[in-house]
mmCIF file of C-alpha atoms in Angstrom:
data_model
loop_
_atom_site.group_PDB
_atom_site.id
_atom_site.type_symbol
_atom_site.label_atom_id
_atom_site.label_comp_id
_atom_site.label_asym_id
_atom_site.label_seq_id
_atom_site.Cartn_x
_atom_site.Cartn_y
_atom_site.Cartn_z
ATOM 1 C CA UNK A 18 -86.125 -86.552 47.660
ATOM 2 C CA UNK A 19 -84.673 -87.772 43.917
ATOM 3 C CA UNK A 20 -87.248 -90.049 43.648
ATOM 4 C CA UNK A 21 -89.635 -90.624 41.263
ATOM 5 C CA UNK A 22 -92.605 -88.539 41.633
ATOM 6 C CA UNK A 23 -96.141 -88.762 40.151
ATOM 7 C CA UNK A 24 -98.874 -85.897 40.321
ATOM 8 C CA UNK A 25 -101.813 -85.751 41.070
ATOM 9 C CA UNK A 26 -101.801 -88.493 43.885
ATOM 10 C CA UNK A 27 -105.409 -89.261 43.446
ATOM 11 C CA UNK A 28 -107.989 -87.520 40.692
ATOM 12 C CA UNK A 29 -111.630 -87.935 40.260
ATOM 13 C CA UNK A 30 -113.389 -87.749 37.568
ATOM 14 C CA UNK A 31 -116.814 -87.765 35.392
ATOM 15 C CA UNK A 32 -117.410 -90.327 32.504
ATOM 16 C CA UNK A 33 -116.025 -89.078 29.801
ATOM 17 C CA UNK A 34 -113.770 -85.997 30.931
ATOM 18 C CA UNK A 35 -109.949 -86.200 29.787
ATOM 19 C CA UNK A 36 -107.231 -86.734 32.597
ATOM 20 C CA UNK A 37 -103.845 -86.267 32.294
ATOM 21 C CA UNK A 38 -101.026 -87.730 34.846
ATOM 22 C CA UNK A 39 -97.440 -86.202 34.684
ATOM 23 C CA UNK A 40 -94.990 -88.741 35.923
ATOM 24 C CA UNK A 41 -91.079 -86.980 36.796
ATOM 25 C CA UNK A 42 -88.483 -90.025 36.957
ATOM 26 C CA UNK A 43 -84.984 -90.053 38.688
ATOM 27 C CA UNK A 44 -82.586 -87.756 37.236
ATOM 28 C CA UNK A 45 -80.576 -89.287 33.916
ATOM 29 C CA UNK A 46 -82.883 -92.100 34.057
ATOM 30 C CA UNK A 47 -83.118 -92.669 30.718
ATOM 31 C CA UNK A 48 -85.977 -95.276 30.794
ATOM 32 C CA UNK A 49 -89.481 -94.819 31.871
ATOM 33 C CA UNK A 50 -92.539 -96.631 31.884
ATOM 34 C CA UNK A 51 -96.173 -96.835 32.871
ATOM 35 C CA UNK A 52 -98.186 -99.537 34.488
ATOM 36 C CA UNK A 53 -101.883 -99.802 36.129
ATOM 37 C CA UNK A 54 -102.908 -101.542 38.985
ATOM 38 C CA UNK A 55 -106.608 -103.130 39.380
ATOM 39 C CA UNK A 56 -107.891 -103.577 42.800
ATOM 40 C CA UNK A 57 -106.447 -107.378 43.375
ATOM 41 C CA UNK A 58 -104.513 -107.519 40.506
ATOM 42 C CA UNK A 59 -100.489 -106.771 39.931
ATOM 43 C CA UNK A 60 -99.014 -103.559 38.221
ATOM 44 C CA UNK A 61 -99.930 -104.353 34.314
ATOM 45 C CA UNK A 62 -97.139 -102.608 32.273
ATOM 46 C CA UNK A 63 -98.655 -100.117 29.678
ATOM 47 C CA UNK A 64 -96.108 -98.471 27.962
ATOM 48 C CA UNK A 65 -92.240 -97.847 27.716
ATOM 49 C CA UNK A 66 -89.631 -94.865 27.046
ATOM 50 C CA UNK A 67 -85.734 -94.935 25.705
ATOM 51 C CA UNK A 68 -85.770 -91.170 26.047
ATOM 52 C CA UNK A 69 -88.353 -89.053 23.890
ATOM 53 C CA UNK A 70 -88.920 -92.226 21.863
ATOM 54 C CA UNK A 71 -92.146 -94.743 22.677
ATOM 55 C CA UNK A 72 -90.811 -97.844 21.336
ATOM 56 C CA UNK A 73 -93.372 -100.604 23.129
ATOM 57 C CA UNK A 74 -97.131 -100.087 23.728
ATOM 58 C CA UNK A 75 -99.136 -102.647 25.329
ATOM 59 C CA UNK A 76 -102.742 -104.073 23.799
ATOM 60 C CA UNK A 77 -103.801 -102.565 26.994
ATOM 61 C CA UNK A 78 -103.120 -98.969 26.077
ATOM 62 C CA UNK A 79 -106.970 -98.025 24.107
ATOM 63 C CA UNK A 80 -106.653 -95.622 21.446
ATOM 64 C CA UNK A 81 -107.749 -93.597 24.345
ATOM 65 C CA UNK A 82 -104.450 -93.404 25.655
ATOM 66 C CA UNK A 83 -101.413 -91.332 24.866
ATOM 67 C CA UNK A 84 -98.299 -90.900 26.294
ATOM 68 C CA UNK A 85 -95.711 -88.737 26.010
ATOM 69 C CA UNK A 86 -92.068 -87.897 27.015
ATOM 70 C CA UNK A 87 -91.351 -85.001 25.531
ATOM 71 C CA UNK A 88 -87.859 -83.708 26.122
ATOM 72 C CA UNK A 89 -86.521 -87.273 27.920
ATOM 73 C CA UNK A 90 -87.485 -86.269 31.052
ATOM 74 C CA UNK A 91 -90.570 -85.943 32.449
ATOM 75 C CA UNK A 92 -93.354 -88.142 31.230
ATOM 76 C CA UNK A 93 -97.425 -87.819 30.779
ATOM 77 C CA UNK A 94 -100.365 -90.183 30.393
ATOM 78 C CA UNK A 95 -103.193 -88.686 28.989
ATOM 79 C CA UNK A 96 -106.638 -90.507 29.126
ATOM 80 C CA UNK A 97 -109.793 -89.195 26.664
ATOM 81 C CA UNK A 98 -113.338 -90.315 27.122
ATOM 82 C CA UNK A 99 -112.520 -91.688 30.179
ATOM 83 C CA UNK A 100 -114.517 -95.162 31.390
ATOM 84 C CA UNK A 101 -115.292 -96.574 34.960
ATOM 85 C CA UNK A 102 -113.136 -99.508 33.897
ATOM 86 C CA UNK A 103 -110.463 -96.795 33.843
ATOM 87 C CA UNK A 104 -110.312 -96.831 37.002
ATOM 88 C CA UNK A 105 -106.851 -97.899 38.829
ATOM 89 C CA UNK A 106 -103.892 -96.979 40.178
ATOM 90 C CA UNK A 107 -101.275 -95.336 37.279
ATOM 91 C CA UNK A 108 -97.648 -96.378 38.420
ATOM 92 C CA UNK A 109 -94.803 -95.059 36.719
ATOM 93 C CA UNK A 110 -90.929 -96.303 37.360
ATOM 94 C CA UNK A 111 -87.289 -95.414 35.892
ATOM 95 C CA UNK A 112 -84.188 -97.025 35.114
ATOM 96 C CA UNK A 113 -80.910 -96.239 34.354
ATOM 97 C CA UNK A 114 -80.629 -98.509 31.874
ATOM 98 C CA UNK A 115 -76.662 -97.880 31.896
ATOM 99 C CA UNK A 116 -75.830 -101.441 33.832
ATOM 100 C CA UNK A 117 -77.002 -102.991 30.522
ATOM 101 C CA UNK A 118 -79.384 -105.985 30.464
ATOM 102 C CA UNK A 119 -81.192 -107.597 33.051
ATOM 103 C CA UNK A 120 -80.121 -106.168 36.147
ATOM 104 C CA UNK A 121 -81.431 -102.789 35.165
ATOM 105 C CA UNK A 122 -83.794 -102.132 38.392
ATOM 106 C CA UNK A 123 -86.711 -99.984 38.050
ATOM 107 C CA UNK A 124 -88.090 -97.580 40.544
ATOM 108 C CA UNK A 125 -91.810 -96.658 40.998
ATOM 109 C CA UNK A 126 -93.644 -93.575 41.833
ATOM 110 C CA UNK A 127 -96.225 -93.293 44.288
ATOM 111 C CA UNK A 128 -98.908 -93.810 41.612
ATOM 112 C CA UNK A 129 -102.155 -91.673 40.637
ATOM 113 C CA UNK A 130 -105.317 -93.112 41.748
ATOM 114 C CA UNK A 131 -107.863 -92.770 39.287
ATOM 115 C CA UNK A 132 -111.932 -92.741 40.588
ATOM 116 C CA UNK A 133 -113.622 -92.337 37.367
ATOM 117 C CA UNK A 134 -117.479 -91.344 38.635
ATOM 118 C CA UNK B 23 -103.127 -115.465 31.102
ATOM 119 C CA UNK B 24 -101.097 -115.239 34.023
ATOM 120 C CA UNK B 25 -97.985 -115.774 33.417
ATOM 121 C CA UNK B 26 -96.455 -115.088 37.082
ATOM 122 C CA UNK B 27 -98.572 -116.513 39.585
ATOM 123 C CA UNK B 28 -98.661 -115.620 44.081
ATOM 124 C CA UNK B 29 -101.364 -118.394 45.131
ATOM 125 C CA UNK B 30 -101.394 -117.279 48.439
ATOM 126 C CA UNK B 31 -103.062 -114.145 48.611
ATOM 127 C CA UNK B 32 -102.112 -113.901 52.491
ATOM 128 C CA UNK B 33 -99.664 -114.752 54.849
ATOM 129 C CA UNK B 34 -99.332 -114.831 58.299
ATOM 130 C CA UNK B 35 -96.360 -115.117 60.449
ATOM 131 C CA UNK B 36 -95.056 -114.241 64.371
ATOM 132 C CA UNK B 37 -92.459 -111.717 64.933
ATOM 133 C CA UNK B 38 -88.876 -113.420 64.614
ATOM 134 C CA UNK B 39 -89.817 -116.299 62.667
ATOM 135 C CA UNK B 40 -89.631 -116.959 58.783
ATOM 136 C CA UNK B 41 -91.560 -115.858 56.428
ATOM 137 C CA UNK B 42 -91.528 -117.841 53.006
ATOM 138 C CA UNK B 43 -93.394 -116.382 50.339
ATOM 139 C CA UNK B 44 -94.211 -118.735 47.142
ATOM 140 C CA UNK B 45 -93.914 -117.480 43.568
ATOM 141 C CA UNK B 46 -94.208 -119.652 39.996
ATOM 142 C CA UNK B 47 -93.972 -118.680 36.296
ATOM 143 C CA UNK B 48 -94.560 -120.479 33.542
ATOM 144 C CA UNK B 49 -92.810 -118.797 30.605
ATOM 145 C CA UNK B 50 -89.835 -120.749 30.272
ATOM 146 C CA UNK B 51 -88.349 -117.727 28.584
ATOM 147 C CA UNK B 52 -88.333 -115.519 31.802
ATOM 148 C CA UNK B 53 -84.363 -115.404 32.857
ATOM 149 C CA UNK B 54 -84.553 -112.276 35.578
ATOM 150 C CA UNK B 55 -86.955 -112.213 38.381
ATOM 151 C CA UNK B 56 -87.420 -109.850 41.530
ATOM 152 C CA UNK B 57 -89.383 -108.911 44.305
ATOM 153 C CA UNK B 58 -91.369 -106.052 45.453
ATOM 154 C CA UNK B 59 -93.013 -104.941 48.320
ATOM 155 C CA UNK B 60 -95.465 -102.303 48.558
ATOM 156 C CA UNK B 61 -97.357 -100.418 51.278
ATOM 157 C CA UNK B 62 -100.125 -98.644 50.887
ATOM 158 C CA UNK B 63 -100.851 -95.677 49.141
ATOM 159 C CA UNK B 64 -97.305 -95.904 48.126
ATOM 160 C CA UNK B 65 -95.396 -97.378 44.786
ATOM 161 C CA UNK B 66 -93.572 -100.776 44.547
ATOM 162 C CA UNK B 67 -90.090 -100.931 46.753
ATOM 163 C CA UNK B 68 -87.643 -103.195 45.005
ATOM 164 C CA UNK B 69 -86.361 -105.687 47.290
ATOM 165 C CA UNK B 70 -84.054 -108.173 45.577
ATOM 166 C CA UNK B 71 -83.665 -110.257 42.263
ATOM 167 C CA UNK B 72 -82.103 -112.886 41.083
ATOM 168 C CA UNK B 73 -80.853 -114.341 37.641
ATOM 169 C CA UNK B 74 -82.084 -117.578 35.955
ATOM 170 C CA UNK B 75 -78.242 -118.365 35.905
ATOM 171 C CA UNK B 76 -78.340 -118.558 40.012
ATOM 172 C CA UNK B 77 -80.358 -120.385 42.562
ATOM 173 C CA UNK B 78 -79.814 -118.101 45.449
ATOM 174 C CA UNK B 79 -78.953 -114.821 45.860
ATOM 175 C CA UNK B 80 -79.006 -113.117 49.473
ATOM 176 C CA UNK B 81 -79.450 -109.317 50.877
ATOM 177 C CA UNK B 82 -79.416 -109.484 54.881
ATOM 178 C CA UNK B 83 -82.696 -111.201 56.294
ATOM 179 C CA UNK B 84 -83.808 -111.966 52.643
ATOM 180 C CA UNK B 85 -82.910 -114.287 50.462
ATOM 181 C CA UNK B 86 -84.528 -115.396 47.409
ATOM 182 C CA UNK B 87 -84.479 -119.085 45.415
ATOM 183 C CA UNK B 88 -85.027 -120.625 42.231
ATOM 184 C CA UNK B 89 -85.850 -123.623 41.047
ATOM 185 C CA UNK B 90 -85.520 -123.452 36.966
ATOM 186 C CA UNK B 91 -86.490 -127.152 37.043
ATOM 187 C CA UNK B 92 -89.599 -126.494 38.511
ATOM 188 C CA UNK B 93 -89.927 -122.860 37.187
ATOM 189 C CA UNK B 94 -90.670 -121.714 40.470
ATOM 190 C CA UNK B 95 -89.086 -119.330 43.376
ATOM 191 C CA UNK B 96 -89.544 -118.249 46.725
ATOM 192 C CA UNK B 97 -88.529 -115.381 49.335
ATOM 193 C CA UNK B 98 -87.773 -116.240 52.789
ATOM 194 C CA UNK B 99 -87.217 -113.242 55.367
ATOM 195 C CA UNK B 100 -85.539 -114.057 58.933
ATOM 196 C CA UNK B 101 -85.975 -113.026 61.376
ATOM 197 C CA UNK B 102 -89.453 -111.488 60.323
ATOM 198 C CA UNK B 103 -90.413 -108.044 61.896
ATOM 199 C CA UNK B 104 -93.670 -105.940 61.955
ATOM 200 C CA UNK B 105 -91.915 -103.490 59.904
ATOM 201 C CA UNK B 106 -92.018 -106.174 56.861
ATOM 202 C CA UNK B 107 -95.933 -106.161 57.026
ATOM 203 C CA UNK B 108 -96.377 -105.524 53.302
ATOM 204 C CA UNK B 109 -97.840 -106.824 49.879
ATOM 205 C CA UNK B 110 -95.234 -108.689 48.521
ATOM 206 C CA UNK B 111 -95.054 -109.390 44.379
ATOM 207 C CA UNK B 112 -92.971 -110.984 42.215
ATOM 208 C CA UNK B 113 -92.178 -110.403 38.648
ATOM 209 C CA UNK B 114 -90.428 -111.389 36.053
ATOM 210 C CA UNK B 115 -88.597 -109.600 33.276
ATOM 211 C CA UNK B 116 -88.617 -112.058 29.704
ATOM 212 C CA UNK B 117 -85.353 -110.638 28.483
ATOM 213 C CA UNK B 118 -87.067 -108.632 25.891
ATOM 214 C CA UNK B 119 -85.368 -105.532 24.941
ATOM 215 C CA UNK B 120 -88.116 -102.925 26.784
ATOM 216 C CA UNK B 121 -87.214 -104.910 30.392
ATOM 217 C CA UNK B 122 -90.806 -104.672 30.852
ATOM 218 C CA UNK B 123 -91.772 -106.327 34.392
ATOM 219 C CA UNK B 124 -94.887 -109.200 34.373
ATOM 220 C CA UNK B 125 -96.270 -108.987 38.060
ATOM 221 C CA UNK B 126 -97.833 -111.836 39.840
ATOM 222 C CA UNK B 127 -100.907 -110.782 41.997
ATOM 223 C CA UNK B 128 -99.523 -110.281 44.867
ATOM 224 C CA UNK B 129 -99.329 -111.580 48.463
ATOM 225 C CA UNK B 130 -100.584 -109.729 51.558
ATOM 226 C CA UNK B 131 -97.698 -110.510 54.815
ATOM 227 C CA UNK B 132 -99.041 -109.980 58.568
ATOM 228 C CA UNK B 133 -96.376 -110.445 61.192
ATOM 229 C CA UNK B 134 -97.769 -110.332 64.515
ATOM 230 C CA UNK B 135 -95.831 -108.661 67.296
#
């Protein structure tokens, strides 16, 4: 499977513990970004990656959030202090982003599903 | 504010008919737009797009339109099978240079065998 792939698939948690999600994208992708889906709601985008660098952050994204992508590969979302309203499923997806522009499709993970107790 | 909006939050159609799922925007700057279905417990599936310089743009028994004028667009699937039983959501990419996606809500399709 070249896929992307997201672990854990589902985590639960106290109030206030730390969580971190590792997201692995398809091979040479060189894009990658987060979302979060509310119950009802569409995927909300959270953050993006060219590579190692984070060049857009949503108002979304607490100062209890950090992501990183260390090597411009694999990817991690790390939540501190974590809230009920927390709570949601993490998506990641990949792109090329070698066809240029617009048509650049991205591909989602399975998603984490965050319970936060 | 939602900028991509699914007002039908359901969606029910027999097997081998059409199914015609509704989807409008209101950022006029939106010029890419695609749909995604999604079972569950699993991630988006991209299904097909379409540029704000077309008004159709076809993949076997889907086909998706747009209507700049009316900054809205719509995915028909025929015949419809059980298989396609989904949530369906459309987004909308604003040309920015992150390609970031803007999701509608979403709309739940039940075709009955």
């Amino acid at each position: 499977d070249t896929g992307v792939s997201q672990n854990p698939r589902h985590k639960i948690t106290k109030r206030g513990q730390n969580v971190t999600f590792r997201c692995d994208p398809i091979s040479e992708h060189n894009r990658l970004y987060w979302y979060r889906q509310t119950l009802g709601q569409g995927p909300e985008f959270l953050t993006y990656f060219q590579n190692e660098a984070q060049l857009e952050k949503s108002r979304l994204l607490s100062d209890r959030f950090s992501a990183e992508r260390p090597k411009g590969s694999f990817s991690t979302l790390e939540i501190q202090r974590t809230e009920q309203g927390d709570s949601a499923m993490y998506l990641c997806a990949s792109s090329a982003g070698t066809s240029g522009g617009l048509a650049d499709t991205q591909y989602f993970g399975p998603g984490t599903r965050l319970t936060v107790l | 504010d939602q900028q991509v909006k699914q007002n039908s939050p359901s969606l029910s159609v027999q097997e081998g008919r059409i199914s015609i799922l509704n989807c409008d925007y209101t950022n006029s700057m939106f010029d890419y737009f695609l749909w995604y279905k999604k079972y569950p417990a699993e991630g988006p599936t991209f299904l097909i797009s379409i540029s704000s310089i077309k008004d159709k743009n076809e993949d076997g028994r889907f086909t998706v339109f747009l209507n700049k004028s009316a900054k809205h667009l719509s995915l028909h699937i025929v015949p419809s099978q059980p298989g396609d039983s989904a949530v369906y959501f459309c987004a909308a990419k604003d040309g920015g240079a992150t390609n970031k996606l803007i999701f509608g809500t979403g709309t739940l399709l039940a075709v009955q065998p």
